[in-house]
């Protein structure tokens, strides 16, 4: 991510340290992760210590300090999805992508996470990719769904 | 500033508005155990060891004395069966993280806390925040901070700042109720420069 774009985001929030989290969220949304140089720029411009930025960036799950894949897969392993076979869906997705929850593949195509209930249990097992919900997932279907992303 | 009268352990105590119960007690020579409190730092309320019973208008509550402001006519009890029981539990939980801390062991003796009650998970840090806050508030260097949260929360030095500032300061070391801080710093130094430790290692041992 280039410095000018980071400066634009910071300026959009009037360079106000009170908007630190919002600035980080914007960078995360655009870049998929928070590179060190970006954080240093934010620290410098907003005049907040790096310790604080580091604490926030590691506190919230929304932030990532390592590169993330272009597509975020969230597999629900909440109670309802679990009893409907979420673990088998997870197994097949792990097999297809070659990554485990919390990881991203080498081509940075996918990142995989598990979540505990997406709030639509009647659709379980639920898989969410880039915010789009895929309900009633059977392990055999997952390959077809993943094929749509590149 | 107006004066506030309250009672602590049966003693009449005069306090100024805005003072905490802990400060009022200490000014009257009554001691309350603390771990995360430091006179030069903003109140933090992390360790909860300083809890006391406060009675006002017939109600008794448990409050954290290092952050609780004095009120008119309250009755404070710094020790009671209940308070001692909670302090004992807090100490036992902290000892699971820092079993060899001398400060914790001394307090454990006083409150009859069993250091083996909980399975040990030595992270050596009890998250008192003294090092982090001292570096930020007093030294204004922000060389050390917390990362992560919950059971994975830990202190972390910023190597670029630590390599410049810490060697000549190290004022946070004696504040740590465990030995975690020093260990973490030694580790950072080792990472900054692998030969650093060989040349300076002995000084760390004596410092
Ligand atoms: S390292 Fe020591 S001083 Fe720092 S937060 Fe942990 S226990 Fe407190
Ligand atoms: S348990 Fe999966 S959506 Fe509720
Ligand atoms: S001294 Fe009051 S909470 Fe730690």
XYZ file of C-alpha atoms and ligand atoms in Angstrom:
373
model
C 0.000 0.000 0.000
C 1.546 3.333 -0.928
C 2.203 6.100 1.497
C -0.026 8.616 -0.286
C -3.044 6.378 0.043
C -2.339 5.937 3.758
C -2.029 9.698 4.117
C -5.351 10.131 2.327
C -7.041 7.781 4.774
C -5.472 9.602 7.702
C -6.561 12.977 6.299
C -10.072 11.684 5.775
C -10.221 11.300 9.543
C -8.739 14.762 10.083
C -5.545 13.301 11.436
C -7.381 12.849 14.726
C -5.818 10.282 17.083
C -9.325 9.542 18.355
C -9.971 7.870 15.005
C -7.019 5.512 15.287
C -9.146 2.369 15.124
C -11.114 3.708 12.170
C -7.914 4.508 10.298
C -6.585 1.020 10.948
C -9.887 -0.511 9.849
C -9.779 1.434 6.579
C -6.241 0.295 5.848
C -7.162 -3.262 6.747
C -10.220 -3.137 4.471
C -8.259 -1.872 1.492
C -5.072 -3.804 1.932
C -6.300 -6.958 3.703
C -3.604 -6.602 6.315
C -1.564 -3.995 8.207
C 2.027 -3.756 6.995
C 4.616 -2.416 9.381
C 5.394 0.653 7.241
C 1.711 1.596 7.277
C 1.592 1.380 11.068
C 4.720 3.477 11.359
C 3.178 6.130 9.149
C 0.001 6.129 11.221
C 2.021 6.436 14.433
C 3.978 9.333 13.013
C 1.031 11.259 11.628
C -1.457 10.697 14.457
C 1.256 11.066 17.101
C 0.316 7.900 18.936
C 2.936 5.545 20.331
C 3.654 2.322 18.475
C 2.914 0.358 21.641
C -0.683 1.539 21.518
C -1.086 0.717 17.842
C 0.412 -2.706 18.399
C -1.902 -3.365 21.303
C -4.974 -2.454 19.276
C -3.844 -4.289 16.162
C -3.315 -7.489 18.145
C -6.402 -7.049 20.313
C -9.114 -7.087 17.652
C -9.555 -10.039 15.375
C -10.536 -7.689 12.554
C -6.881 -6.750 12.140
C -4.132 -8.856 10.690
C -0.408 -8.189 10.968
C 0.417 -10.799 8.353
C -0.701 -10.844 4.711
C -4.164 -12.288 4.196
C -5.606 -14.083 1.207
C -7.781 -12.261 -1.317
C -10.802 -14.241 -0.161
C -11.785 -14.747 3.449
C -13.474 -18.041 4.244
C -15.313 -18.198 7.548
C -16.607 -21.605 8.520
C -19.155 -21.639 11.297
C -18.443 -24.224 13.967
C -21.106 -22.957 16.367
C -23.344 -25.465 18.128
C -26.067 -25.649 15.476
C -23.630 -25.911 12.577
C -21.519 -28.363 14.537
C -24.351 -30.835 15.004
C -25.181 -30.488 11.333
C -21.708 -31.562 10.321
C -19.579 -28.402 10.232
C -16.456 -30.327 11.123
C -16.708 -32.402 7.951
C -17.198 -29.238 5.892
C -14.143 -27.769 7.603
C -12.134 -30.903 6.871
C -12.935 -30.776 3.168
C -12.170 -27.070 2.890
C -8.867 -27.625 4.694
C -8.132 -30.404 2.210
C -9.039 -28.318 -0.831
C -7.155 -25.194 0.191
C -4.307 -26.877 2.027
C -4.613 -24.475 4.965
C -5.886 -24.665 8.518
C -7.917 -22.050 10.417
C -5.834 -18.928 10.987
C -3.691 -19.539 7.905
C -3.455 -18.208 4.351
C -2.159 -20.114 1.354
C 1.065 -19.280 -0.437
C -0.640 -17.665 -3.438
C -2.632 -15.523 -1.006
C -5.846 -16.738 -2.559
C -7.682 -17.849 0.588
C -7.554 -17.219 4.307
C -9.458 -19.576 6.546
C -11.064 -18.856 9.919
C -13.616 -20.605 12.062
C -16.362 -18.620 13.769
C -18.814 -19.480 16.496
C -22.283 -18.818 15.082
C -23.018 -16.401 12.300
C -26.553 -15.888 13.520
C -28.349 -17.928 10.875
C -28.342 -21.354 12.477
C -31.339 -22.597 10.460
C -29.059 -22.472 7.397
C -26.340 -24.605 8.985
C -23.744 -25.710 8.235
C -22.860 -22.201 7.161
C -19.811 -21.092 5.208
C -19.241 -17.399 4.574
C -16.887 -16.272 1.837
C -16.084 -12.565 1.507
C -19.226 -11.779 3.455
C -21.501 -13.886 1.256
C -23.356 -16.624 3.087
C -23.495 -20.149 1.727
C -26.037 -22.150 3.705
C -26.730 -25.865 4.044
C -23.246 -26.748 2.892
C -22.493 -30.385 2.263
C -18.834 -31.401 2.136
C -19.311 -32.517 -1.474
C -20.537 -29.056 -2.478
C -17.587 -27.089 -1.156
C -15.326 -27.680 -4.153
C -17.962 -26.202 -6.467
C -18.336 -23.112 -4.324
C -14.602 -22.514 -3.987
C -14.159 -22.836 -7.737
C -15.908 -19.498 -8.196
C -13.072 -17.590 -6.550
C -9.699 -16.827 -7.982
C -11.171 21.773 48.362
C -13.749 20.433 50.746
C -12.926 17.913 53.394
C -14.595 14.558 53.569
C -14.966 12.563 56.754
C -15.059 8.808 56.597
C -14.297 5.861 58.790
C -11.662 3.290 57.936
C -11.254 0.252 60.167
C -13.009 2.107 62.964
C -10.746 5.134 62.691
C -12.041 8.606 61.760
C -10.186 9.728 58.657
C -10.171 13.159 57.028
C -9.719 13.135 53.280
C -9.798 15.624 50.461
C -12.353 15.433 47.707
C -11.095 13.423 44.751
C -8.828 11.240 46.833
C -9.178 7.494 46.508
C -10.014 5.274 49.445
C -6.527 3.810 49.186
C -4.896 7.226 49.470
C -7.088 8.146 52.411
C -6.226 4.912 54.180
C -2.514 5.337 53.596
C -2.601 8.917 54.810
C -4.027 7.594 58.055
C -1.353 4.931 58.313
C -3.675 2.069 57.411
C -2.149 -0.328 54.925
C -3.980 -2.048 52.084
C -2.088 -4.526 49.912
C -1.586 -3.466 46.289
C 0.208 -4.852 43.277
C -0.611 -2.593 40.363
C -0.691 0.719 42.230
C 2.135 3.240 41.946
C 2.129 6.758 43.319
C 3.507 8.300 40.161
C 1.018 6.574 37.870
C -2.643 6.958 37.081
C -4.844 4.453 38.929
C -5.297 1.328 36.871
C -7.327 -1.183 38.883
C -5.851 -4.289 37.319
C -4.857 -6.621 40.141
C -7.906 -6.223 42.418
C -5.883 -7.054 45.482
C -6.730 -3.723 47.072
C -10.450 -4.467 47.384
C -12.179 -3.283 50.554
C -15.688 -3.331 51.959
C -17.553 -0.053 51.816
C -20.698 0.477 53.834
C -22.966 3.396 53.063
C -26.582 3.853 54.060
C -26.749 0.323 55.363
C -25.449 -1.274 52.156
C -22.142 -3.054 52.007
C -20.287 -3.399 48.766
C -16.883 -4.550 47.667
C -14.961 -1.860 45.820
C -11.487 -1.475 44.379
C -9.872 1.011 46.741
C -7.173 2.315 44.382
C -9.773 3.691 41.966
C -12.710 4.330 44.306
C -13.102 7.981 45.341
C -13.814 8.816 48.953
C -17.390 9.667 49.889
C -18.890 11.373 52.904
C -19.662 9.161 55.891
C -18.790 5.833 54.342
C -17.486 3.081 56.558
C -14.547 1.191 55.089
C -13.283 -2.175 56.254
C -9.932 -3.172 54.817
C -10.015 -6.688 56.245
C -12.891 -9.061 56.784
C -13.457 -12.729 56.325
C -14.863 -12.134 52.864
C -12.109 -9.748 51.768
C -9.441 -12.137 52.967
C -11.076 -14.991 51.116
C -11.162 -13.051 47.848
C -7.590 -11.833 48.247
C -6.495 -15.399 48.873
C -8.168 -16.507 45.646
C -6.638 -13.637 43.645
C -3.207 -14.540 44.961
C -3.663 -18.207 44.145
C -4.628 -17.342 40.585
C -1.657 -15.015 40.199
C 0.694 -17.597 41.667
C -0.343 -19.982 38.917
C 1.240 -17.501 36.521
C 4.210 -16.389 38.579
C 4.879 -19.118 41.152
C 8.308 -17.799 42.108
C 7.470 -14.160 42.669
C 8.715 -13.144 46.106
C 6.114 -10.434 46.488
C 3.326 -12.889 45.787
C 4.817 -15.479 48.096
C 4.990 -13.023 50.984
C 1.388 -12.005 50.447
C 0.402 -15.646 50.115
C 1.809 -16.307 53.563
C -0.240 -13.523 55.055
C -3.494 -14.648 53.422
C -2.917 -18.380 53.631
C -2.909 -18.744 49.856
C -1.758 -22.068 48.451
C 0.607 -21.560 45.550
C -0.152 -25.024 44.193
C -3.912 -24.692 44.219
C -4.213 -24.107 40.483
C -2.302 -25.822 37.763
C 0.728 -23.711 36.929
C 0.772 -21.805 33.690
C 3.910 -19.793 34.128
C 3.646 -16.759 31.904
C 5.600 -14.926 34.630
C 3.486 -11.835 34.078
C 0.415 -10.881 36.094
C -0.559 -7.994 33.808
C -0.177 -5.346 36.479
C 0.856 -2.936 33.724
C 3.427 -1.197 35.922
C 6.183 -1.488 33.338
C 3.967 -0.398 30.455
C 2.472 2.542 32.312
C 5.737 3.685 33.869
C 7.410 3.764 30.480
C 4.498 5.681 28.973
C 3.545 8.024 31.801
C 6.788 8.781 33.596
C 9.507 8.202 31.018
C 7.288 8.994 28.006
C 9.254 6.548 25.869
C 6.620 3.897 25.166
C 9.243 1.235 24.693
C 7.129 -1.536 26.152
C 3.461 -2.294 25.651
C 0.917 -5.053 25.796
C -0.022 -7.219 22.837
C -2.891 -9.624 22.303
C -5.638 -10.184 24.835
C -7.142 -12.603 27.319
C -4.963 -15.563 28.145
C -2.494 -14.650 25.401
C -1.881 -11.098 26.549
C 1.786 -10.359 27.131
C 4.278 -7.526 27.263
C 6.304 -6.690 24.200
C 9.171 -4.283 23.658
C 9.391 -2.229 20.497
C 12.914 -3.211 19.420
C 13.730 0.107 17.699
C 12.899 2.083 20.825
C 14.280 -0.454 23.282
C 17.675 -0.512 21.595
C 17.951 3.264 21.980
C 16.351 3.957 25.327
C 16.234 0.969 27.591
C 19.855 0.187 28.295
C 20.386 3.456 30.135
C 17.062 3.403 31.931
C 15.759 0.023 33.081
C 13.769 1.825 35.762
C 10.862 -0.505 35.152
C 12.773 -3.626 36.203
C 12.426 -3.162 39.954
C 8.725 -2.348 39.575
C 7.833 -5.785 38.250
C 6.282 -8.036 40.888
C 7.605 -11.047 38.990
C 10.816 -11.394 37.029
C 9.031 -11.420 33.688
C 9.988 -7.960 32.611
C 13.692 -8.428 32.897
C 13.455 -11.736 31.065
C 11.507 -10.146 28.236
C 14.027 -7.360 27.922
C 16.953 -9.730 27.835
C 15.188 -11.597 25.066
C 14.631 -8.445 23.030
C 18.263 -7.543 23.409
C 19.284 -10.933 22.209
C 17.096 -10.454 19.160
C 18.376 -6.984 18.402
C 21.952 -8.126 18.423
C 23.064 -11.677 19.115
C 26.480 -10.600 20.304
C 25.086 -7.981 22.650
C 24.368 -10.558 25.309
C 27.856 -12.008 25.275
C 29.463 -8.655 25.882
C 26.905 -7.225 28.244
C 25.424 -10.376 29.737
C 27.271 -10.128 33.015
C 26.058 -6.601 33.652
C 22.472 -7.698 33.297
C 23.062 -10.294 35.963
C 24.365 -7.722 38.402
C 22.008 -4.913 37.404
S 6.064 -7.744 33.136
Fe 5.959 -7.408 35.344
S 5.617 -5.187 35.561
Fe 5.145 -5.710 33.429
S 2.927 -6.109 33.418
Fe 3.934 -8.099 33.724
S 3.995 -8.365 35.933
Fe 3.593 -6.186 35.581
S -24.189 -22.088 14.761
Fe -23.600 -21.653 12.729
S -24.870 -19.964 12.282
Fe -25.391 -20.373 14.338
S -3.840 -1.927 43.448
Fe -5.939 -1.592 43.168
S -6.423 -2.968 41.587
Fe -4.281 -3.254 41.802
